[in-house]
Amino acid sequence: MAKGTTIRMWRRTLVLLVLVAFGFGAVIVNLIRLQIVDGEELKKAAIDQSLRPTTLTAQRGTIYDASGTKILAQSASVWTVALEPAYIKKEDKTVLARGLAEILDMEESEVLELANKNTYFTYLKRKVETDKKDEILAFMEENNISRGVQLIQDYKRYYPYGNFMGPVLGFTGTDNQGLSGLEYQYDTELSGTAGRLVTAKNAVGTDMPFQYEQRVEAEDGYDLVLTIDEGIQHFLEEGLEEGIKNFEVANGACAVAMNVKTGAILGLATKGDYDPNDPWTIANPEVQKEIDALPEDEQAAATSAALQKQWRNKAISDTYYPGSVFKMCTGSMAMEEGIVKEDTTFTCNHSYQVKGTGQYINCWTYRGHGTQTFVQGLCNSCNPYFVHLGEELGPDLFFKYFEAFGFTQKTGIDLPGEANTIYYTADQLNPMELATESFGQNFSITPIHMLSAAAAIANGGYLVQPHVVDHMLDSDGNIVMTADTSYKRQVISTDVAERMVKILQTNATSGTAKNGYIAGYRVCGKTGTSQKVVEDHLDTSKKHYIASYCGFAPADDPEIALLIYYDEPNPQIDYYGGSVAGPTFEKCMKQILNYLRVERKFTDEELEKIDTTAPSVTGKTVSEAKEILENEGLTVKVKGDGEKVLDQIPAFGEAIPQEGTVVIYTDEESQSETVEVPDLTGLSLSAANQAAADAGIQIRVTGAALTSKNPVSRTQDIEKGTKVRPGTVVTVGFVEVDQVA
């Protein structure tokens, strides 16, 4: 019995030893696995669990105009509101949810649900303005709530000028990433580098003391200083808006001004456009109405298409047939090769048979131009003459210069979305393609391509690199990048370029481009009218055109090139480049040159026609005022029975036609008299003057009135029916109405 008991005890001891050995063995194996095999991974997980990283947002760089002082885009502080549910007292949750919901315009139930989460941190709302942050702080103090809400600084993009330069500047997304325009093109440089704040937690998830905190500061993004001048940009945008209204332009417009010597873009306006502060709203109310009228299942796609269209920068993303503007390039090619000189003659009989085809190219005038020199051929915008020049050049030479002018590649402008051009290579240029390309049809380029080619002619023959960013600055104001303004290559000789400049000046003074003429500023110009789609060759109302005008000034030392481009003006009003785009060119170029203080040099003939300015006679006696005004060659009209001049129209310094009338007011009763402005459009110069005189006002003329034999008034700066004081000067714009393609 004793022996059996002993055996059982040994068996139990042995089993116990095996179990203990197995248990300790398992522990040892797990220790080896945890410390050696999985040690690094578990250590990392433990650290991650005990640390809470918070991203410190870098401030996005500011975008300035060329002056370096006018802010076009900037980031301002906003706040991310986060909750710390673990720190919110139970009795405070309802009060806190109600207060935050009211301040942040949220549902109380939504806030309360987040406040009840079993966590130490959860986001509530982003991009909260500073005034709302202040309301939250005041609310918490008022209700004695010390913990439970975190306010984390963030940044939001603002565009102080609204829709000004929208397609150029672009916009950013919710995470401050650039989505369009310069914001997209320079996103990396503008964004900077985010920082990081890492805080440690103890075992129960509470933040540990400050010494366990690590902070890596964010590096703010670079600032951009543009080549675009805010003043010049305003001139272009206002000019396009006026033209779109006058000609009921259906598909938008663009205008680009460039320094011909450096390639710096001084202004780039696109209409229609949008407000980058609110890019997801369709800016054109008519387009929105059309979308709202669609079936519900089609509205999303239509909205997306409309947004993409309004974000599009027509100057670099849309291609078009340049039309007759391109003749300055074909002419330069032919002059460079010695095929033509200024006095080389060609006879235009309206219709020209393209060699080897049996097909004909017609001139825009049914009468033909007869025998004309090359200068006359360009100033007449004669298609047969340029078809002839294309044939003389041949496919290889024509394409050689076409490529040299930069038309076969993107210009490389520092904006996103530049379109590829569509053209024929030398091998593909059969006689008919060569004929049509010689006068600007049958190939597609962007407006920025055409302007760059014009700049090459203006600056002595050198192709420049168009660009909109002049330099970049770091947060300390140090220049970290400057634009390269060196020439790409020489396209034509300086001699040929200078000769073409003189021809284009003649064209603006007395040729088909005279609607862009500006007295005293020595303008060079060329018009273009190109057809987009021929739906019905008998019904002009169903045809779509692009009207453009491209030129530069001053002719004796060109500085500024300007292209005006209207996409689908109403053909029932007008669609020719000279009469549609020419007046906008004249107005904008005049403003730009005056703004840049370019000296005006008038000819004797111009001095006889230009306006003068009204001298100051306010405060003078009537007899003194009459003497001053009559000595200036001006007529005087006295209103009232007083002895002294209380007011005058036009006011001191305002423009007034030579030999015009100054109305002086001598008592309060006379100052209340008004007259009504008549309709001064659609009239000859003499008829407009007579209508103004009959109404008791006077006009100053702009545009082709100084150069054309038969100008017609097209615009007036004070609308008909407006009540004004007698003697008021109304500016009337004249054009030469032609049908030059």
Short mmCIF file of N, CA and C in Angstrom, two decimals, residues 184-320:
data_model
loop_
_atom_site.label_atom_id
_atom_site.label_comp_id
_atom_site.label_asym_id
_atom_site.label_seq_id
_atom_site.Cartn_x
_atom_site.Cartn_y
_atom_site.Cartn_z
N TYR A 184 -2.16 75.87 -58.97
CA TYR A 184 -1.81 74.50 -59.35
C TYR A 184 -0.39 74.43 -59.90
N GLN A 185 -0.05 75.37 -60.79
CA GLN A 185 1.25 75.34 -61.44
C GLN A 185 2.39 75.43 -60.43
N TYR A 186 2.22 76.26 -59.42
CA TYR A 186 3.28 76.47 -58.42
C TYR A 186 2.87 75.92 -57.05
N ASP A 187 2.10 74.85 -57.06
CA ASP A 187 1.58 74.32 -55.79
C ASP A 187 2.70 73.91 -54.83
N THR A 188 3.71 73.24 -55.33
CA THR A 188 4.82 72.80 -54.47
C THR A 188 5.52 73.98 -53.83
N GLU A 189 5.80 75.02 -54.62
CA GLU A 189 6.51 76.19 -54.08
C GLU A 189 5.64 76.99 -53.12
N LEU A 190 4.35 77.10 -53.42
CA LEU A 190 3.45 77.87 -52.57
C LEU A 190 3.11 77.15 -51.27
N SER A 191 3.07 75.82 -51.32
CA SER A 191 2.57 75.04 -50.18
C SER A 191 3.49 75.07 -48.97
N GLY A 192 4.81 75.09 -49.19
CA GLY A 192 5.73 74.99 -48.06
C GLY A 192 5.77 73.57 -47.53
N THR A 193 6.26 73.40 -46.30
CA THR A 193 6.39 72.08 -45.68
C THR A 193 5.67 72.08 -44.34
N ALA A 194 4.75 71.14 -44.17
CA ALA A 194 3.98 71.07 -42.93
C ALA A 194 4.89 70.71 -41.75
N GLY A 195 4.56 71.21 -40.57
CA GLY A 195 5.28 70.87 -39.35
C GLY A 195 4.56 69.76 -38.61
N ARG A 196 5.05 69.42 -37.42
CA ARG A 196 4.49 68.30 -36.66
C ARG A 196 4.67 68.54 -35.17
N LEU A 197 3.60 68.36 -34.43
CA LEU A 197 3.64 68.44 -32.97
C LEU A 197 3.31 67.05 -32.43
N VAL A 198 4.25 66.46 -31.66
CA VAL A 198 4.07 65.12 -31.10
C VAL A 198 4.01 65.23 -29.59
N THR A 199 2.89 64.80 -28.99
CA THR A 199 2.73 64.81 -27.54
C THR A 199 2.60 63.38 -27.04
N ALA A 200 3.09 63.12 -25.80
CA ALA A 200 3.07 61.78 -25.21
C ALA A 200 1.86 61.62 -24.31
N LYS A 201 1.30 60.37 -24.27
CA LYS A 201 0.20 60.03 -23.39
C LYS A 201 0.66 59.00 -22.37
N ASN A 202 0.03 59.03 -21.19
CA ASN A 202 0.31 57.99 -20.21
C ASN A 202 -0.61 56.80 -20.47
N ALA A 203 -0.62 55.82 -19.55
CA ALA A 203 -1.35 54.57 -19.77
C ALA A 203 -2.85 54.77 -19.90
N VAL A 204 -3.39 55.82 -19.28
CA VAL A 204 -4.84 56.05 -19.36
C VAL A 204 -5.19 57.05 -20.46
N GLY A 205 -4.19 57.45 -21.24
CA GLY A 205 -4.46 58.31 -22.39
C GLY A 205 -4.41 59.78 -22.12
N THR A 206 -3.94 60.19 -20.93
CA THR A 206 -3.85 61.60 -20.60
C THR A 206 -2.52 62.17 -21.08
N ASP A 207 -2.54 63.43 -21.58
CA ASP A 207 -1.31 64.06 -22.04
C ASP A 207 -0.31 64.15 -20.91
N MET A 208 0.96 63.82 -21.25
CA MET A 208 2.03 63.89 -20.27
C MET A 208 2.64 65.28 -20.27
N PRO A 209 3.48 65.60 -19.30
CA PRO A 209 4.03 66.96 -19.17
C PRO A 209 4.77 67.43 -20.41
N PHE A 210 5.02 68.75 -20.45
CA PHE A 210 5.59 69.44 -21.61
C PHE A 210 6.91 68.84 -22.08
N GLN A 211 7.76 68.32 -21.13
CA GLN A 211 9.09 67.85 -21.53
C GLN A 211 9.03 66.63 -22.45
N TYR A 212 7.83 66.00 -22.54
CA TYR A 212 7.69 64.85 -23.44
C TYR A 212 7.17 65.27 -24.82
N GLU A 213 7.05 66.57 -25.07
CA GLU A 213 6.51 67.10 -26.32
C GLU A 213 7.63 67.44 -27.29
N GLN A 214 7.44 67.06 -28.57
CA GLN A 214 8.39 67.42 -29.62
C GLN A 214 7.67 68.22 -30.69
N ARG A 215 8.32 69.27 -31.18
CA ARG A 215 7.69 70.17 -32.14
C ARG A 215 8.65 70.46 -33.30
N VAL A 216 8.19 70.19 -34.52
CA VAL A 216 8.93 70.54 -35.73
C VAL A 216 8.13 71.62 -36.43
N GLU A 217 8.66 72.84 -36.48
CA GLU A 217 7.92 73.98 -37.03
C GLU A 217 7.68 73.81 -38.53
N ALA A 218 6.52 74.29 -38.97
CA ALA A 218 6.21 74.29 -40.41
C ALA A 218 7.05 75.34 -41.12
N GLU A 219 7.38 75.06 -42.38
CA GLU A 219 8.09 76.02 -43.22
C GLU A 219 7.10 76.61 -44.21
N ASP A 220 6.86 77.92 -44.11
CA ASP A 220 5.88 78.56 -44.97
C ASP A 220 6.29 78.51 -46.44
N GLY A 221 5.29 78.56 -47.32
CA GLY A 221 5.56 78.50 -48.75
C GLY A 221 6.18 79.78 -49.28
N TYR A 222 6.71 79.70 -50.49
CA TYR A 222 7.31 80.87 -51.14
C TYR A 222 6.22 81.81 -51.64
N ASP A 223 6.52 83.10 -51.67
CA ASP A 223 5.65 84.10 -52.28
C ASP A 223 5.97 84.23 -53.76
N LEU A 224 4.93 84.48 -54.56
CA LEU A 224 5.12 84.72 -56.00
C LEU A 224 4.92 86.20 -56.29
N VAL A 225 5.84 86.78 -57.03
CA VAL A 225 5.68 88.15 -57.54
C VAL A 225 5.50 88.03 -59.05
N LEU A 226 4.34 88.43 -59.53
CA LEU A 226 4.01 88.23 -60.94
C LEU A 226 4.56 89.34 -61.82
N THR A 227 4.54 89.06 -63.11
CA THR A 227 4.84 90.10 -64.10
C THR A 227 3.59 90.92 -64.40
N ILE A 228 2.42 90.41 -64.01
CA ILE A 228 1.14 91.07 -64.31
C ILE A 228 0.96 92.29 -63.42
N ASP A 229 0.67 93.41 -64.06
CA ASP A 229 0.44 94.66 -63.35
C ASP A 229 -1.06 94.81 -63.10
N GLU A 230 -1.43 95.05 -61.86
CA GLU A 230 -2.84 95.15 -61.49
C GLU A 230 -3.57 96.22 -62.30
N GLY A 231 -2.93 97.35 -62.56
CA GLY A 231 -3.55 98.42 -63.33
C GLY A 231 -3.82 97.99 -64.76
N ILE A 232 -2.82 97.41 -65.41
CA ILE A 232 -2.98 96.96 -66.80
C ILE A 232 -4.03 95.86 -66.89
N GLN A 233 -4.03 94.96 -65.91
CA GLN A 233 -5.03 93.90 -65.89
C GLN A 233 -6.45 94.48 -65.84
N HIS A 234 -6.64 95.51 -65.06
CA HIS A 234 -7.95 96.16 -64.98
C HIS A 234 -8.37 96.73 -66.34
N PHE A 235 -7.43 97.36 -67.05
CA PHE A 235 -7.75 97.92 -68.37
C PHE A 235 -8.27 96.82 -69.30
N LEU A 236 -7.58 95.67 -69.29
CA LEU A 236 -7.95 94.58 -70.19
C LEU A 236 -9.31 93.99 -69.82
N GLU A 237 -9.53 93.78 -68.53
CA GLU A 237 -10.79 93.16 -68.11
C GLU A 237 -11.97 94.08 -68.41
N GLU A 238 -11.81 95.37 -68.15
CA GLU A 238 -12.89 96.32 -68.42
C GLU A 238 -13.14 96.44 -69.93
N GLY A 239 -12.06 96.44 -70.71
CA GLY A 239 -12.21 96.53 -72.17
C GLY A 239 -12.96 95.34 -72.73
N LEU A 240 -12.63 94.13 -72.26
CA LEU A 240 -13.32 92.94 -72.74
C LEU A 240 -14.80 92.94 -72.35
N GLU A 241 -15.08 93.33 -71.13
CA GLU A 241 -16.48 93.36 -70.68
C GLU A 241 -17.32 94.29 -71.56
N GLU A 242 -16.75 95.43 -71.91
CA GLU A 242 -17.46 96.38 -72.78
C GLU A 242 -17.68 95.78 -74.16
N GLY A 243 -16.64 95.14 -74.72
CA GLY A 243 -16.76 94.55 -76.04
C GLY A 243 -17.76 93.40 -76.08
N ILE A 244 -17.74 92.57 -75.04
CA ILE A 244 -18.68 91.44 -74.98
C ILE A 244 -20.12 91.95 -74.96
N LYS A 245 -20.34 93.03 -74.23
CA LYS A 245 -21.68 93.62 -74.17
C LYS A 245 -22.08 94.23 -75.51
N ASN A 246 -21.17 94.99 -76.12
CA ASN A 246 -21.50 95.70 -77.36
C ASN A 246 -21.78 94.75 -78.52
N PHE A 247 -21.07 93.61 -78.56
CA PHE A 247 -21.17 92.72 -79.71
C PHE A 247 -21.82 91.38 -79.36
N GLU A 248 -22.40 91.31 -78.16
CA GLU A 248 -23.12 90.11 -77.72
C GLU A 248 -22.29 88.86 -77.98
N VAL A 249 -21.06 88.87 -77.48
CA VAL A 249 -20.12 87.77 -77.70
C VAL A 249 -20.59 86.54 -76.93
N ALA A 250 -20.74 85.42 -77.64
CA ALA A 250 -21.38 84.24 -77.04
C ALA A 250 -20.43 83.32 -76.30
N ASN A 251 -19.15 83.29 -76.68
CA ASN A 251 -18.27 82.25 -76.14
C ASN A 251 -17.03 82.82 -75.46
N GLY A 252 -17.14 84.01 -74.91
CA GLY A 252 -16.04 84.56 -74.13
C GLY A 252 -15.01 85.29 -74.97
N ALA A 253 -13.99 85.78 -74.29
CA ALA A 253 -12.96 86.58 -74.94
C ALA A 253 -11.70 86.55 -74.09
N CYS A 254 -10.59 86.97 -74.69
CA CYS A 254 -9.36 87.10 -73.92
C CYS A 254 -8.54 88.26 -74.47
N ALA A 255 -7.68 88.78 -73.62
CA ALA A 255 -6.76 89.85 -74.00
C ALA A 255 -5.45 89.61 -73.27
N VAL A 256 -4.35 89.70 -74.01
CA VAL A 256 -3.03 89.46 -73.42
C VAL A 256 -2.09 90.59 -73.82
N ALA A 257 -1.44 91.18 -72.82
CA ALA A 257 -0.42 92.20 -73.06
C ALA A 257 0.93 91.66 -72.63
N MET A 258 1.95 91.85 -73.48
CA MET A 258 3.27 91.26 -73.22
C MET A 258 4.37 92.28 -73.47
N ASN A 259 5.41 92.24 -72.65
CA ASN A 259 6.62 92.99 -72.92
C ASN A 259 7.37 92.26 -74.03
N VAL A 260 7.54 92.91 -75.18
CA VAL A 260 8.09 92.21 -76.35
C VAL A 260 9.55 91.83 -76.19
N LYS A 261 10.24 92.46 -75.27
CA LYS A 261 11.67 92.21 -75.12
C LYS A 261 12.00 91.14 -74.09
N THR A 262 11.09 90.91 -73.14
CA THR A 262 11.37 89.95 -72.07
C THR A 262 10.40 88.78 -72.04
N GLY A 263 9.26 88.91 -72.69
CA GLY A 263 8.24 87.86 -72.62
C GLY A 263 7.37 87.96 -71.38
N ALA A 264 7.58 88.99 -70.56
CA ALA A 264 6.77 89.15 -69.35
C ALA A 264 5.33 89.49 -69.72
N ILE A 265 4.39 88.73 -69.17
CA ILE A 265 2.97 89.00 -69.40
C ILE A 265 2.54 90.11 -68.44
N LEU A 266 2.13 91.25 -69.00
CA LEU A 266 1.75 92.40 -68.18
C LEU A 266 0.27 92.37 -67.81
N GLY A 267 -0.51 91.63 -68.57
CA GLY A 267 -1.92 91.48 -68.28
C GLY A 267 -2.46 90.31 -69.07
N LEU A 268 -3.32 89.52 -68.45
CA LEU A 268 -3.93 88.38 -69.14
C LEU A 268 -5.36 88.26 -68.61
N ALA A 269 -6.31 88.69 -69.42
CA ALA A 269 -7.71 88.70 -69.01
C ALA A 269 -8.49 87.69 -69.82
N THR A 270 -9.37 86.96 -69.15
CA THR A 270 -10.24 85.99 -69.80
C THR A 270 -11.67 86.20 -69.31
N LYS A 271 -12.59 86.28 -70.24
CA LYS A 271 -14.02 86.39 -69.93
C LYS A 271 -14.75 85.36 -70.75
N GLY A 272 -15.80 84.57 -70.22
CA GLY A 272 -16.23 84.66 -68.85
C GLY A 272 -15.26 84.00 -67.89
N ASP A 273 -15.38 84.47 -66.68
CA ASP A 273 -14.49 84.01 -65.64
C ASP A 273 -15.29 83.68 -64.40
N TYR A 274 -14.63 83.66 -63.25
CA TYR A 274 -15.29 83.25 -62.03
C TYR A 274 -14.56 83.85 -60.84
N ASP A 275 -15.18 83.77 -59.68
CA ASP A 275 -14.58 84.26 -58.44
C ASP A 275 -13.85 83.11 -57.77
N PRO A 276 -12.51 83.15 -57.68
CA PRO A 276 -11.78 82.04 -57.06
C PRO A 276 -12.09 81.85 -55.58
N ASN A 277 -12.73 82.85 -54.95
CA ASN A 277 -13.21 82.64 -53.58
C ASN A 277 -14.38 81.66 -53.55
N ASP A 278 -15.07 81.52 -54.67
CA ASP A 278 -16.24 80.65 -54.76
C ASP A 278 -16.23 79.94 -56.12
N PRO A 279 -15.20 79.12 -56.39
CA PRO A 279 -15.04 78.56 -57.74
C PRO A 279 -16.08 77.52 -58.12
N TRP A 280 -16.77 76.96 -57.14
CA TRP A 280 -17.71 75.87 -57.43
C TRP A 280 -19.11 76.39 -57.76
N THR A 281 -19.27 77.70 -57.76
CA THR A 281 -20.54 78.30 -58.18
C THR A 281 -20.42 78.76 -59.63
N ILE A 282 -21.39 78.44 -60.45
CA ILE A 282 -21.38 78.86 -61.85
C ILE A 282 -21.62 80.36 -61.90
N ALA A 283 -20.66 81.09 -62.46
CA ALA A 283 -20.68 82.55 -62.39
C ALA A 283 -21.73 83.17 -63.31
N ASN A 284 -22.01 82.52 -64.42
CA ASN A 284 -22.96 83.07 -65.39
C ASN A 284 -24.38 82.63 -65.02
N PRO A 285 -25.25 83.54 -64.60
CA PRO A 285 -26.60 83.15 -64.17
C PRO A 285 -27.43 82.53 -65.30
N GLU A 286 -27.15 82.94 -66.54
CA GLU A 286 -27.90 82.37 -67.66
C GLU A 286 -27.56 80.89 -67.84
N VAL A 287 -26.29 80.57 -67.67
CA VAL A 287 -25.87 79.17 -67.77
C VAL A 287 -26.53 78.35 -66.66
N GLN A 288 -26.58 78.91 -65.46
CA GLN A 288 -27.21 78.21 -64.35
C GLN A 288 -28.69 77.97 -64.61
N LYS A 289 -29.35 78.94 -65.22
CA LYS A 289 -30.77 78.77 -65.55
C LYS A 289 -30.96 77.62 -66.55
N GLU A 290 -30.07 77.55 -67.53
CA GLU A 290 -30.16 76.48 -68.52
C GLU A 290 -29.98 75.11 -67.86
N ILE A 291 -29.07 75.04 -66.91
CA ILE A 291 -28.83 73.77 -66.22
C ILE A 291 -30.03 73.39 -65.36
N ASP A 292 -30.60 74.38 -64.68
CA ASP A 292 -31.77 74.12 -63.83
C ASP A 292 -32.96 73.62 -64.64
N ALA A 293 -33.01 73.99 -65.91
CA ALA A 293 -34.13 73.58 -66.76
C ALA A 293 -33.97 72.16 -67.30
N LEU A 294 -32.80 71.58 -67.12
CA LEU A 294 -32.55 70.22 -67.62
C LEU A 294 -33.19 69.18 -66.71
N PRO A 295 -33.41 67.97 -67.22
CA PRO A 295 -33.85 66.88 -66.35
C PRO A 295 -32.84 66.67 -65.22
N GLU A 296 -33.33 66.24 -64.08
CA GLU A 296 -32.47 66.15 -62.89
C GLU A 296 -31.26 65.24 -63.11
N ASP A 297 -31.45 64.15 -63.87
CA ASP A 297 -30.35 63.21 -64.06
C ASP A 297 -29.27 63.74 -65.01
N GLU A 298 -29.54 64.88 -65.68
CA GLU A 298 -28.54 65.46 -66.58
C GLU A 298 -27.83 66.67 -65.97
N GLN A 299 -28.31 67.14 -64.83
CA GLN A 299 -27.78 68.38 -64.28
C GLN A 299 -26.35 68.26 -63.76
N ALA A 300 -26.02 67.13 -63.17
CA ALA A 300 -24.68 66.96 -62.60
C ALA A 300 -23.61 67.05 -63.69
N ALA A 301 -23.82 66.36 -64.81
CA ALA A 301 -22.86 66.39 -65.92
C ALA A 301 -22.78 67.78 -66.53
N ALA A 302 -23.94 68.44 -66.66
CA ALA A 302 -23.96 69.79 -67.23
C ALA A 302 -23.25 70.78 -66.31
N THR A 303 -23.43 70.62 -65.02
CA THR A 303 -22.75 71.50 -64.06
C THR A 303 -21.25 71.32 -64.13
N SER A 304 -20.81 70.06 -64.19
CA SER A 304 -19.37 69.78 -64.28
C SER A 304 -18.77 70.40 -65.54
N ALA A 305 -19.47 70.27 -66.67
CA ALA A 305 -18.97 70.84 -67.93
C ALA A 305 -18.91 72.36 -67.85
N ALA A 306 -19.92 72.97 -67.23
CA ALA A 306 -19.95 74.43 -67.11
C ALA A 306 -18.82 74.93 -66.22
N LEU A 307 -18.54 74.22 -65.15
CA LEU A 307 -17.44 74.62 -64.25
C LEU A 307 -16.10 74.51 -64.97
N GLN A 308 -15.90 73.41 -65.68
CA GLN A 308 -14.65 73.24 -66.41
C GLN A 308 -14.46 74.36 -67.43
N LYS A 309 -15.55 74.78 -68.06
CA LYS A 309 -15.46 75.83 -69.07
C LYS A 309 -15.10 77.17 -68.44
N GLN A 310 -15.70 77.49 -67.27
CA GLN A 310 -15.43 78.80 -66.66
C GLN A 310 -14.03 78.85 -66.04
N TRP A 311 -13.48 77.70 -65.67
CA TRP A 311 -12.11 77.67 -65.13
C TRP A 311 -11.07 77.76 -66.24
N ARG A 312 -11.47 77.51 -67.47
CA ARG A 312 -10.54 77.41 -68.60
C ARG A 312 -9.94 78.77 -68.94
N ASN A 313 -8.65 78.79 -69.20
CA ASN A 313 -7.97 80.01 -69.60
C ASN A 313 -7.85 80.03 -71.12
N LYS A 314 -8.75 80.78 -71.78
CA LYS A 314 -8.83 80.76 -73.24
C LYS A 314 -7.52 81.14 -73.91
N ALA A 315 -6.75 82.00 -73.28
CA ALA A 315 -5.53 82.51 -73.92
C ALA A 315 -4.49 81.43 -74.15
N ILE A 316 -4.55 80.36 -73.34
CA ILE A 316 -3.53 79.31 -73.48
C ILE A 316 -4.13 77.92 -73.70
N SER A 317 -5.43 77.77 -73.44
CA SER A 317 -6.03 76.44 -73.55
C SER A 317 -6.91 76.27 -74.79
N ASP A 318 -7.27 77.36 -75.44
CA ASP A 318 -8.11 77.29 -76.64
C ASP A 318 -7.27 77.54 -77.88
N THR A 319 -7.45 76.72 -78.89
CA THR A 319 -6.77 76.96 -80.17
C THR A 319 -7.76 77.54 -81.17
N TYR A 320 -7.24 78.25 -82.16
CA TYR A 320 -8.09 78.91 -83.15
C TYR A 320 -7.31 79.16 -84.43
#
